């Protein structure tokens, strides 16, 4: 039943987005409150965080439910309730529940007792381990994360860092659990007399209560607090409490996210990027000029000379006109990969674009992931269309296999990786494990909606005339002369990959931070810029190398262009593995890290490979269409 409900929700989202012109995302409308209204605090999963690395710190990469039994956090009196979430939100690990905290607008209350719980020694060991690893609470009020106030050391700006640690290490490296929370909720009084929540910060305290019925939680500057210590030898009783203070604020609702979206030293980033883009732009101009001129010269020369014996040596790429359009080995696989690449590329560009222009608000949790999922399915038919067109270009005959393989191979690979990783998450009781029902829904959407929908694209392509090949393919294939060692595909990949990687290397840090440590990623304008820069660099480098390769009379450009351009994935993977100085805790963290890094590297590789192939295809069609052959 639950699965069915989710399926229908997902389908509604799918259809409402595909059928409406205006891009409307629900859930971002502001809530207005009156004095005394109840304001809900929801609790999300408990996530690992990036902390200062020293020798004994271990990092875990998976999260837990707030109410995971070993944590023993207080539950609401009427039992915990799961809040409804979008598909994207579930996929990205949000697990939102209601909480026992009771807030009424503008009513300051102090030292409210939540509950007293008993920690058996095994659970104390578990909690202490996670305090040391820097696990964090993720609470939300009115869609805003509860944050700590931090000061940027460089600029002295005050900003909010969402989430707060579940405990702290003292000087002697002993972990202490936070059991009292001082919440400061900022409200904004509107001209119509209603109130809106515009910020929430917390000051967590660890305090050992002598008598759980007599909570004293207010202190002077110099009072000494004895913190809670969970004993690993015997069971410990801990009482939880909280206070709430309502603080007036000038921040309007529309700008309430600004403080959360703090960019550390944006100048450096822009500087690095401008530097880099300047180099790319200059390179682009020089390279396209040189390439264009050389090609033009080549074409004029080729069309003038007679095929004398003495000029034949200098003929370069014209010599192989009878072979350039010889279909590559495995035309099926290449056309499927290119089709899937187009699908992913369009999805990534569109979602980046929507996010960069602020259409995906951070208060709409998981909207980015949902939009990505929906767009990916929608672009399926475009991907299949081009897959079939390319397959025809390769003179392939098994169009039915192509039609089925395109929506199955790459999405299936991604899905299989998720299932594999999910298996490890289940073992460690992580909340990041996607529930079986959701998995089933995704599988059903894929098989019942996405695959048939993609087939429409293939069928449309079937009706279209094939791309005209400008020169006929010779019956007998020409022998490829020995090539210099550095023209081998693997070396070219290594050379070509490093340039586009330079374009996105800075972004990788932020992407990983948001992926592993639940940080909000919001610099989408920046990302979009880097992404486009990466694609342009890929394209240019590949065109140049393929041109050289053709001049060397090597006509196997199809796979070569794909791999050369996809060379960036080597660097992305190595960067993730070598440069991460994370001291990962346990097999699951390692599998998660390596698995997702490989997945990201592969997906970027598929996108770049596709760009490289398509531009090389354009190049060959263009230049061989210009020369005269008998
Ligand atoms: C509640 O506490 C805050 C912070 O201490 C204070 O600024 C505010 O005036 C208090 N509100 C009321 C109604 O007492």
Coordinates of C-alpha atoms and ligand atoms in Angstrom, one line a residue:
X1 CA 0.0 0.0 0.0
X2 CA 2.8 2.4 1.0
X3 CA 4.6 1.5 -2.2
X4 CA 1.5 2.3 -4.2
X5 CA 1.1 5.6 -2.6
X6 CA 4.7 6.6 -3.3
X7 CA 4.3 5.4 -6.9
X8 CA 1.2 7.5 -7.4
X9 CA 3.0 10.5 -5.8
X10 CA 6.0 10.0 -8.1
X11 CA 3.8 9.7 -11.1
X12 CA 1.8 12.8 -10.2
X13 CA 5.1 14.7 -9.9
X14 CA 6.2 13.3 -13.2
X15 CA 3.0 14.3 -15.1
X16 CA 2.4 17.6 -13.4
X17 CA 5.9 18.7 -14.4
X18 CA 5.8 17.4 -17.9
X19 CA 2.4 18.8 -18.6
X20 CA 2.6 22.3 -17.1
X21 CA 4.4 25.1 -18.7
X22 CA 5.3 27.0 -15.6
X23 CA 7.9 25.3 -13.5
X24 CA 6.0 25.1 -10.2
X25 CA 7.6 23.5 -7.2
X26 CA 5.3 23.1 -4.2
X27 CA 6.3 23.6 -0.6
X28 CA 8.1 26.9 -0.7
X29 CA 5.2 29.1 0.3
X30 CA 5.9 30.9 3.5
X31 CA 4.0 30.1 6.7
X32 CA 2.7 32.9 8.9
X33 CA 2.2 32.5 12.6
X34 CA 0.4 34.3 15.3
X35 CA 1.5 34.7 18.9
X36 CA 1.2 31.4 20.8
X37 CA 1.0 29.3 17.6
X38 CA 2.7 26.0 17.8
X39 CA 5.9 25.9 15.7
X40 CA 7.1 22.4 14.8
X41 CA 10.6 21.3 15.2
X42 CA 11.4 18.3 13.0
X43 CA 14.4 16.0 13.4
X44 CA 16.3 14.7 10.4
X45 CA 19.0 12.0 10.3
X46 CA 22.2 12.1 12.3
X47 CA 25.0 12.7 9.9
X48 CA 28.8 12.5 9.9
X49 CA 30.7 15.8 9.6
X50 CA 34.0 17.0 8.3
X51 CA 36.2 17.6 11.3
X52 CA 39.7 18.6 11.8
X53 CA 41.9 15.6 10.9
X54 CA 44.3 14.3 13.4
X55 CA 45.8 10.9 13.8
X56 CA 43.1 9.2 15.8
X57 CA 40.1 10.7 14.2
X58 CA 38.0 8.4 12.1
X59 CA 35.5 9.5 9.6
X60 CA 32.3 7.6 8.8
X61 CA 30.3 8.3 5.7
X62 CA 26.8 7.0 6.6
X63 CA 24.1 8.5 8.7
X64 CA 21.5 7.2 11.2
X65 CA 17.9 7.8 12.0
X66 CA 17.4 10.3 14.8
X67 CA 15.4 7.7 16.7
X68 CA 17.9 4.9 16.0
X69 CA 17.5 2.8 19.2
X70 CA 21.2 3.0 20.3
X71 CA 21.1 6.7 20.5
X72 CA 18.2 6.7 23.0
X73 CA 17.0 10.2 22.2
X74 CA 13.7 11.2 23.6
X75 CA 10.6 10.4 21.5
X76 CA 7.4 12.4 21.4
X77 CA 4.7 11.4 23.8
X78 CA 2.3 10.2 21.1
X79 CA 5.0 8.3 19.4
X80 CA 7.3 9.3 16.5
X81 CA 5.8 10.0 13.1
X82 CA 7.6 10.0 9.8
X83 CA 7.0 13.2 7.8
X84 CA 6.2 12.8 4.2
X85 CA 9.1 13.5 1.8
X86 CA 9.7 13.8 -1.9
X87 CA 11.4 11.0 -3.8
X88 CA 14.6 13.1 -4.2
X89 CA 14.6 13.8 -0.5
X90 CA 14.4 10.1 0.3
X91 CA 17.1 9.2 -2.2
X92 CA 19.4 11.8 -0.8
X93 CA 19.0 10.4 2.7
X94 CA 16.6 12.7 4.5
X95 CA 14.6 10.9 7.2
X96 CA 12.4 13.4 8.8
X97 CA 10.4 12.7 12.0
X98 CA 8.5 14.9 14.4
X99 CA 10.1 15.7 17.8
X100 CA 9.1 16.0 21.5
X101 CA 10.2 19.7 21.6
X102 CA 7.3 22.1 22.1
X103 CA 7.7 25.6 20.8
X104 CA 5.0 28.3 20.9
X105 CA 5.7 31.5 19.1
X106 CA 7.1 34.3 21.2
X107 CA 6.9 32.3 24.4
X108 CA 10.3 32.0 26.0
X109 CA 10.5 28.9 28.2
X110 CA 13.6 27.6 30.0
X111 CA 14.7 24.3 31.4
X112 CA 12.0 22.1 30.0
X113 CA 12.5 18.5 30.7
X114 CA 12.3 16.1 27.8
X115 CA 12.9 12.7 29.3
X116 CA 15.4 10.6 31.3
X117 CA 16.9 7.6 29.5
X118 CA 19.2 4.9 30.5
X119 CA 22.3 4.1 28.3
X120 CA 23.5 0.5 28.7
X121 CA 27.2 0.3 28.4
X122 CA 27.2 -1.2 24.8
X123 CA 25.1 1.8 23.6
X124 CA 27.4 4.2 25.4
X125 CA 30.3 2.8 23.5
X126 CA 28.4 3.3 20.2
X127 CA 27.4 6.9 21.2
X128 CA 30.9 7.8 22.3
X129 CA 32.4 6.5 19.1
X130 CA 30.0 8.7 17.1
X131 CA 30.7 11.8 19.3
X132 CA 34.4 11.3 18.5
X133 CA 33.7 10.9 14.8
X134 CA 31.9 14.2 14.9
X135 CA 28.3 13.1 14.1
X136 CA 25.7 15.9 13.9
X137 CA 22.1 16.6 14.6
X138 CA 20.1 18.0 11.7
X139 CA 17.0 19.6 13.1
X140 CA 14.6 21.8 11.2
X141 CA 12.2 24.6 12.2
X142 CA 9.8 25.8 9.5
X143 CA 12.0 24.3 6.8
X144 CA 15.1 26.0 8.1
X145 CA 18.0 24.1 9.5
X146 CA 18.9 24.6 13.2
X147 CA 22.5 26.0 13.0
X148 CA 25.5 27.0 15.0
X149 CA 26.7 30.6 14.7
X150 CA 30.2 30.8 13.4
X151 CA 32.5 33.6 12.5
X152 CA 34.5 33.6 9.3
X153 CA 38.1 34.0 10.5
X154 CA 39.1 35.9 7.5
X155 CA 36.3 38.3 6.9
X156 CA 34.8 38.4 10.5
X157 CA 31.4 37.8 8.9
X158 CA 28.9 36.0 11.1
X159 CA 27.2 33.1 9.4
X160 CA 25.2 30.0 10.2
X161 CA 26.5 26.5 9.8
X162 CA 23.6 24.1 9.7
X163 CA 23.6 21.2 12.1
X164 CA 25.3 20.8 15.4
X165 CA 27.4 18.1 17.0
X166 CA 25.8 15.5 19.2
X167 CA 28.6 15.9 21.7
X168 CA 32.2 17.1 22.2
X169 CA 35.6 15.9 23.0
X170 CA 37.3 17.6 26.0
X171 CA 41.0 18.4 26.3
X172 CA 41.7 14.8 27.5
X173 CA 39.9 13.4 24.5
X174 CA 37.0 12.2 26.5
X175 CA 33.6 12.4 24.7
X176 CA 30.6 14.1 26.3
X177 CA 27.1 14.0 25.1
X178 CA 25.1 17.2 24.7
X179 CA 21.9 16.8 26.7
X180 CA 20.6 20.4 26.9
X181 CA 19.8 22.6 24.0
X182 CA 19.3 26.4 24.1
X183 CA 17.3 27.3 21.0
X184 CA 17.3 30.8 19.7
X185 CA 14.6 31.3 17.1
X186 CA 14.5 34.4 15.1
X187 CA 11.1 35.8 14.1
X188 CA 10.1 38.7 11.8
X189 CA 7.1 40.8 12.5
X190 CA 5.2 41.6 9.3
X191 CA 3.2 44.7 8.6
X192 CA 0.0 42.7 8.8
X193 CA 0.7 41.7 12.4
X194 CA 1.7 38.0 11.7
X195 CA 5.1 36.5 12.3
X196 CA 7.5 34.5 10.3
X197 CA 10.4 32.3 11.3
X198 CA 13.6 33.6 9.7
X199 CA 16.4 31.8 11.5
X200 CA 17.2 29.2 14.2
X201 CA 20.4 28.7 16.1
X202 CA 21.3 26.5 19.0
X203 CA 23.7 26.4 21.8
X204 CA 24.1 22.8 23.0
X205 CA 25.4 22.1 26.5
X206 CA 26.5 19.0 28.3
X207 CA 25.4 19.1 31.9
X208 CA 25.1 16.4 34.5
X209 CA 21.9 16.8 36.4
X210 CA 22.1 15.5 40.0
X211 CA 18.4 15.2 40.4
X212 CA 16.5 14.6 37.1
X213 CA 13.4 16.2 38.7
X214 CA 15.2 19.4 39.5
X215 CA 16.6 20.8 36.3
X216 CA 18.8 23.8 36.7
X217 CA 20.1 24.9 33.3
X218 CA 20.9 28.6 33.6
X219 CA 24.4 29.7 34.5
X220 CA 26.5 32.7 35.1
X221 CA 29.6 33.4 33.1
X222 CA 31.8 31.8 35.7
X223 CA 29.8 28.8 36.9
X224 CA 31.4 25.5 36.5
X225 CA 29.4 22.8 34.7
X226 CA 30.0 19.2 35.1
X227 CA 29.4 17.5 31.7
X228 CA 27.7 14.2 31.0
X229 CA 30.0 11.3 30.6
X230 CA 28.6 8.0 29.2
X231 CA 30.3 5.3 31.1
X232 CA 31.6 2.4 29.0
X233 CA 31.7 0.1 32.1
X234 CA 28.2 0.4 33.5
X235 CA 24.9 1.9 32.5
X236 CA 24.3 5.7 32.7
X237 CA 21.2 7.7 33.2
X238 CA 20.9 10.9 31.2
X239 CA 18.2 13.6 31.4
X240 CA 17.5 15.7 28.4
X241 CA 16.2 19.2 28.5
X242 CA 15.9 22.4 26.4
X243 CA 15.1 26.1 26.5
X244 CA 13.7 28.3 23.8
X245 CA 14.2 32.0 23.3
X246 CA 12.4 34.0 20.6
X247 CA 14.6 36.8 19.2
X248 CA 13.2 39.6 17.0
X249 CA 15.0 40.0 13.7
X250 CA 15.0 42.4 10.7
X251 CA 15.7 39.6 8.2
X252 CA 12.7 39.3 5.8
X253 CA 11.4 35.8 4.9
X254 CA 12.7 36.1 1.4
X255 CA 16.3 36.5 2.5
X256 CA 16.3 34.2 5.4
X257 CA 18.6 31.6 3.7
X258 CA 21.4 34.1 3.0
X259 CA 23.1 33.6 6.4
X260 CA 23.2 29.9 5.8
X261 CA 24.7 30.1 2.4
X262 CA 28.0 31.5 3.4
X263 CA 30.8 31.3 0.9
X264 CA 34.2 31.1 2.4
X265 CA 36.4 33.6 0.8
X266 CA 34.6 33.9 -2.5
X267 CA 37.4 36.1 -3.9
X268 CA 39.9 33.3 -4.1
X269 CA 37.4 31.0 -5.9
X270 CA 36.5 33.7 -8.5
X271 CA 40.1 34.5 -8.9
X272 CA 41.1 31.0 -9.6
X273 CA 38.2 30.5 -11.9
X274 CA 38.8 33.8 -13.8
X275 CA 42.4 32.8 -14.2
X276 CA 41.5 29.5 -15.5
X277 CA 38.7 30.6 -17.8
X278 CA 41.0 33.3 -19.3
X279 CA 43.5 30.6 -20.2
X280 CA 40.7 28.5 -21.7
X281 CA 39.3 31.3 -23.7
X282 CA 42.7 32.3 -25.1
X283 CA 43.5 28.7 -25.9
X284 CA 40.1 28.3 -27.5
X285 CA 40.7 31.3 -29.8
X286 CA 44.2 30.2 -30.7
X287 CA 43.2 26.6 -31.2
X288 CA 40.1 27.2 -33.2
X289 CA 42.0 29.7 -35.4
X290 CA 44.8 27.3 -36.0
X291 CA 42.6 24.3 -36.6
X292 CA 40.3 26.3 -38.9
X293 CA 43.1 27.7 -40.9
X294 CA 45.0 24.4 -41.2
X295 CA 41.9 22.6 -42.3
X296 CA 41.0 25.3 -44.8
X297 CA 44.5 25.1 -46.2
X298 CA 44.4 21.3 -46.3
X299 CA 41.1 21.3 -48.1
X300 CA 42.2 23.8 -50.7
X301 CA 45.5 22.0 -51.2
X302 CA 43.8 18.6 -51.5
X303 CA 41.3 19.9 -54.0
X304 CA 44.0 21.4 -56.2
X305 CA 46.6 18.8 -56.6
X306 CA 46.4 15.7 -58.8
X307 CA 47.1 12.5 -57.1
X308 CA 50.8 12.5 -58.1
X309 CA 53.0 9.9 -56.5
X310 CA 55.3 12.5 -54.9
X311 CA 52.7 14.4 -53.0
X312 CA 51.0 11.3 -51.7
X313 CA 53.3 11.3 -48.7
X314 CA 52.1 14.7 -47.5
X315 CA 48.5 13.9 -48.0
X316 CA 47.7 13.4 -44.3
X317 CA 44.1 12.9 -43.5
X318 CA 42.8 12.9 -47.0
X319 CA 44.5 9.5 -47.7
X320 CA 42.1 7.7 -45.4
X321 CA 38.8 9.1 -46.9
X322 CA 37.8 5.6 -47.9
X323 CA 38.0 4.4 -44.3
X324 CA 37.0 7.2 -41.9
X325 CA 33.4 6.2 -42.0
X326 CA 34.1 2.5 -41.6
X327 CA 32.0 1.5 -38.7
X328 CA 34.0 1.0 -35.5
X329 CA 34.2 -2.2 -33.5
X330 CA 31.2 -2.6 -31.2
X331 CA 29.0 0.0 -32.9
X332 CA 26.1 -1.0 -30.7
X333 CA 27.9 -0.2 -27.4
X334 CA 29.3 3.1 -28.6
X335 CA 25.9 4.3 -29.9
X336 CA 24.2 3.3 -26.6
X337 CA 26.9 5.1 -24.6
X338 CA 26.6 8.2 -26.7
X339 CA 22.8 8.1 -26.4
X340 CA 23.0 7.7 -22.6
X341 CA 25.6 10.5 -22.5
X342 CA 23.3 12.9 -24.2
X343 CA 20.6 12.0 -21.8
X344 CA 22.8 12.6 -18.7
X345 CA 24.3 15.7 -20.2
X346 CA 20.9 17.3 -20.9
X347 CA 19.7 16.4 -17.4
X348 CA 22.8 17.8 -15.7
X349 CA 22.8 21.0 -17.7
X350 CA 19.1 21.7 -17.2
X351 CA 19.2 21.0 -13.4
X352 CA 22.3 23.1 -13.0
X353 CA 20.6 25.9 -15.0
X354 CA 17.4 25.7 -12.9
X355 CA 19.3 25.7 -9.7
X356 CA 21.6 28.5 -10.8
X357 CA 18.7 30.7 -11.4
X358 CA 17.2 30.0 -8.0
X359 CA 14.3 27.9 -9.2
X360 CA 15.2 25.1 -6.7
X361 CA 15.0 26.7 -3.3
X362 CA 17.0 25.0 -0.5
X363 CA 13.9 25.1 1.7
X364 CA 12.3 22.6 -0.7
X365 CA 14.3 19.6 0.5
X366 CA 15.3 17.1 -2.1
X367 CA 13.9 19.2 -4.9
X368 CA 17.1 19.1 -6.8
X369 CA 17.3 15.3 -6.6
X370 CA 13.6 15.0 -7.6
X371 CA 14.1 17.3 -10.5
X372 CA 17.2 15.4 -11.6
X373 CA 15.3 12.1 -11.5
X374 CA 12.3 13.5 -13.4
X375 CA 14.5 15.2 -16.0
X376 CA 16.6 12.1 -16.5
X377 CA 13.5 10.1 -17.2
X378 CA 12.1 12.8 -19.5
X379 CA 15.3 13.0 -21.6
X380 CA 15.3 9.3 -22.1
X381 CA 13.5 9.5 -25.4
X382 CA 16.0 12.1 -26.7
X383 CA 18.9 9.9 -25.6
X384 CA 17.3 6.9 -27.4
X385 CA 16.6 9.0 -30.4
X386 CA 20.3 9.9 -30.8
X387 CA 21.5 6.5 -29.9
X388 CA 19.5 5.1 -32.8
X389 CA 20.6 7.9 -35.2
X390 CA 24.3 7.1 -34.3
X391 CA 23.7 3.4 -34.6
X392 CA 22.3 4.0 -38.1
X393 CA 25.3 6.1 -38.9
X394 CA 27.5 3.1 -38.0
X395 CA 25.3 1.1 -40.4
X396 CA 24.1 -1.1 -37.6
X397 CA 21.2 -3.5 -38.3
X398 CA 20.0 -4.7 -34.9
X399 CA 17.9 -1.6 -34.2
X400 CA 15.6 -3.5 -31.8
X401 CA 18.6 -4.4 -29.6
X402 CA 19.7 -0.8 -29.7
X403 CA 16.2 0.3 -28.7
X404 CA 16.2 -1.9 -25.6
X405 CA 19.8 -1.5 -24.6
X406 CA 19.8 2.3 -24.5
X407 CA 17.3 2.7 -21.7
X408 CA 18.7 -0.3 -19.8
X409 CA 22.5 -0.4 -19.9
X410 CA 23.6 2.8 -18.3
X411 CA 20.6 3.4 -16.0
X412 CA 20.8 -0.3 -15.0
X413 CA 24.4 0.1 -14.2
X414 CA 23.7 3.1 -12.0
X415 CA 20.8 1.3 -10.3
X416 CA 22.9 -1.8 -9.7
X417 CA 25.6 0.2 -8.1
X418 CA 23.0 1.8 -5.8
X419 CA 21.6 -1.6 -4.8
X420 CA 25.1 -2.8 -4.1
X421 CA 26.0 0.1 -1.9
X422 CA 22.6 0.0 -0.2
X423 CA 23.3 -3.5 0.8
X424 CA 26.3 -2.3 2.9
X425 CA 24.2 0.5 4.4
X426 CA 21.6 -2.0 5.6
X427 CA 24.3 -4.0 7.4
X428 CA 25.4 -1.0 9.5
X429 CA 21.7 0.0 10.2
X430 CA 22.3 3.3 8.4
X431 CA 19.3 5.5 7.7
X432 CA 20.9 6.2 4.3
X433 CA 19.8 2.8 3.1
X434 CA 16.9 3.5 0.7
X435 CA 13.8 1.6 1.8
X436 CA 12.9 -1.4 -0.3
X437 CA 9.5 0.2 -1.2
X438 CA 11.3 3.2 -2.7
X439 CA 13.7 1.0 -4.6
X440 CA 10.7 -0.9 -6.0
X441 CA 9.0 2.3 -7.0
X442 CA 12.1 3.5 -8.8
X443 CA 12.4 0.1 -10.5
X444 CA 8.8 0.2 -11.6
X445 CA 9.0 3.8 -12.9
X446 CA 12.1 2.8 -14.9
X447 CA 10.7 -0.4 -16.4
X448 CA 7.0 0.7 -16.9
X449 CA 7.5 4.4 -17.8
X450 CA 11.1 5.2 -18.7
X451 CA 11.8 2.3 -21.0
X452 CA 8.6 2.4 -23.1
X453 CA 8.9 6.2 -23.3
X454 CA 12.5 5.9 -24.5
X455 CA 11.4 3.5 -27.2
X456 CA 9.3 6.2 -28.7
X457 CA 12.5 8.1 -29.3
X458 CA 14.1 5.1 -31.0
X459 CA 11.0 4.6 -33.2
X460 CA 11.1 8.3 -34.3
X461 CA 14.7 7.9 -35.2
X462 CA 13.9 4.9 -37.3
X463 CA 11.7 6.9 -39.5
X464 CA 14.4 9.5 -40.1
X465 CA 16.8 9.3 -43.0
X466 CA 20.3 8.2 -41.9
X467 CA 23.0 10.8 -41.8
X468 CA 24.6 11.0 -45.3
X469 CA 28.2 9.8 -45.3
X470 CA 30.0 12.2 -47.7
X471 CA 32.5 9.6 -49.0
X472 CA 32.0 6.0 -49.8
X473 CA 33.7 3.4 -47.6
X474 CA 36.2 1.3 -49.5
X475 CA 35.6 -2.5 -49.6
X476 CA 39.0 -3.4 -48.4
X477 CA 40.3 -1.6 -45.3
X478 CA 43.5 0.3 -45.4
X479 CA 46.4 -0.7 -43.2
X480 CA 47.1 1.8 -40.5
X481 CA 50.8 2.8 -40.5
X482 CA 52.7 2.4 -37.2
X483 CA 51.8 5.1 -34.8
X484 CA 54.1 7.0 -32.4
X485 CA 53.7 5.6 -28.9
X486 CA 52.2 8.8 -27.6
X487 CA 49.3 8.6 -30.0
X488 CA 48.0 5.5 -28.3
X489 CA 44.5 6.1 -26.9
X490 CA 45.5 5.6 -23.3
X491 CA 48.2 8.2 -23.4
X492 CA 46.0 10.6 -25.3
X493 CA 43.3 10.1 -22.6
X494 CA 45.8 11.0 -19.9
X495 CA 46.9 14.2 -21.8
X496 CA 43.4 15.2 -22.7
X497 CA 41.8 14.6 -19.3
X498 CA 43.9 17.0 -17.3
X499 CA 42.6 20.1 -19.0
X500 CA 38.9 19.7 -18.4
X501 CA 39.7 18.4 -15.0
X502 CA 41.3 21.7 -14.2
X503 CA 38.0 23.4 -14.8
X504 CA 36.0 21.4 -12.2
X505 CA 38.7 20.5 -9.7
X506 CA 37.7 23.4 -7.4
X507 CA 34.1 22.4 -7.5
X508 CA 34.8 18.8 -6.6
X509 CA 35.7 19.8 -3.0
X510 CA 32.3 21.4 -2.5
X511 CA 30.4 18.6 -4.2
X512 CA 32.0 16.0 -2.0
X513 CA 31.4 18.1 1.1
X514 CA 27.8 18.2 0.3
X515 CA 27.6 14.6 -0.6
X516 CA 29.4 13.2 2.4
X517 CA 28.8 15.7 5.1
X518 CA 25.4 16.9 4.4
X519 CA 26.5 20.5 3.6
X520 CA 24.1 22.5 1.5
X521 CA 25.5 23.0 -2.0
X522 CA 24.3 26.3 -3.4
X523 CA 26.9 27.7 -5.7
X524 CA 25.1 26.5 -8.8
X525 CA 26.0 29.5 -10.9
X526 CA 29.6 28.7 -10.2
X527 CA 29.0 25.1 -10.9
X528 CA 27.2 25.8 -14.2
X529 CA 30.1 28.0 -15.3
X530 CA 32.7 25.4 -14.5
X531 CA 30.6 22.7 -16.1
X532 CA 30.3 24.5 -19.4
X533 CA 34.0 25.3 -19.2
X534 CA 34.8 21.6 -18.7
X535 CA 32.7 20.6 -21.7
X536 CA 34.3 23.2 -24.0
X537 CA 37.8 22.2 -22.9
X538 CA 36.9 18.5 -23.5
X539 CA 35.7 19.3 -26.9
X540 CA 38.6 21.4 -28.0
X541 CA 41.3 19.1 -26.8
X542 CA 39.6 16.1 -28.3
X543 CA 39.2 17.8 -31.7
X544 CA 42.9 18.7 -31.8
X545 CA 44.0 15.2 -30.9
X546 CA 41.7 13.5 -33.3
X547 CA 42.9 15.9 -36.0
X548 CA 46.5 14.8 -35.3
X549 CA 45.4 11.2 -35.3
X550 CA 43.7 11.5 -38.7
X551 CA 46.8 13.2 -40.0
X552 CA 48.7 10.2 -38.9
X553 CA 46.4 8.1 -41.1
X554 CA 44.6 6.5 -38.2
X555 CA 41.0 6.3 -39.1
X556 CA 39.7 4.7 -35.9
X557 CA 38.5 7.9 -34.5
X558 CA 35.2 6.8 -33.0
X559 CA 36.1 5.0 -29.9
X560 CA 39.3 7.0 -29.7
X561 CA 37.4 10.3 -29.4
X562 CA 35.1 8.8 -26.8
X563 CA 38.0 7.6 -24.6
X564 CA 40.2 10.6 -25.1
X565 CA 37.5 13.0 -24.1
X566 CA 36.4 10.7 -21.2
X567 CA 40.0 10.7 -19.9
X568 CA 38.8 13.2 -17.3
X569 CA 37.2 10.4 -15.3
X570 CA 40.7 9.0 -14.5
X571 CA 41.6 12.2 -12.8
X572 CA 38.3 12.6 -11.0
X573 CA 38.7 9.1 -9.5
X574 CA 42.3 9.5 -8.6
X575 CA 41.7 12.9 -7.1
X576 CA 39.0 11.4 -4.9
X577 CA 41.1 8.5 -3.8
X578 CA 44.5 10.0 -3.4
X579 CA 43.7 13.4 -2.2
X580 CA 41.1 12.4 0.3
X581 CA 43.0 12.4 3.6
X582 CA 40.0 10.8 5.2
X583 CA 40.7 8.1 7.7
X584 CA 37.6 6.1 6.8
X585 CA 36.0 4.0 9.5
X586 CA 34.9 0.5 8.6
X587 CA 34.3 -1.4 5.4
X588 CA 31.0 0.3 4.6
X589 CA 32.6 3.8 4.6
X590 CA 35.3 2.5 2.2
X591 CA 32.8 0.8 -0.1
X592 CA 30.6 4.0 0.0
X593 CA 33.5 6.3 -0.8
X594 CA 35.1 4.2 -3.5
X595 CA 31.7 3.2 -5.0
X596 CA 30.4 6.8 -5.3
X597 CA 33.7 8.2 -6.4
X598 CA 33.8 5.6 -9.2
X599 CA 30.2 6.3 -10.1
X600 CA 30.7 10.0 -10.3
X601 CA 33.9 9.6 -12.3
X602 CA 32.1 7.2 -14.7
X603 CA 29.2 9.5 -15.2
X604 CA 31.4 12.5 -15.9
X605 CA 33.4 10.3 -18.2
X606 CA 30.3 9.3 -20.1
X607 CA 29.2 13.0 -20.5
X608 CA 32.6 14.1 -21.7
X609 CA 33.1 11.1 -23.9
X610 CA 29.9 11.9 -25.6
X611 CA 30.8 15.5 -26.2
X612 CA 34.2 14.4 -27.6
X613 CA 32.6 11.9 -29.9
X614 CA 29.9 14.2 -31.2
X615 CA 32.4 17.0 -32.0
X616 CA 34.7 14.6 -33.7
X617 CA 31.8 13.2 -35.7
X618 CA 31.0 16.7 -36.7
X619 CA 34.6 17.4 -37.6
X620 CA 35.0 14.3 -39.9
X621 CA 31.6 14.8 -41.6
X622 CA 32.5 18.4 -42.2
X623 CA 36.1 18.1 -43.5
X624 CA 35.5 15.0 -45.6
X625 CA 32.4 16.6 -47.0
X626 CA 34.6 19.4 -48.4
X627 CA 37.1 17.5 -50.3
X628 CA 36.7 16.2 -53.8
X629 CA 37.4 12.5 -54.3
X630 CA 37.1 10.5 -57.5
Ligands
LIG1 C1 13.1 35.9 24.9 O1 14.5 35.8 25.0 C2 15.2 36.6 24.1 C3 16.7 36.2 24.2 O2 17.1 36.2 25.5 C4 14.9 38.1 24.4 O3 15.7 38.9 23.5 C5 13.5 38.3 24.3 O4 13.2 39.6 24.7 C6 12.7 37.4 25.2 N1 11.3 37.5 24.9 C7 10.3 37.7 25.8 C8 8.9 37.8 25.4 O5 10.6 37.7 27.0

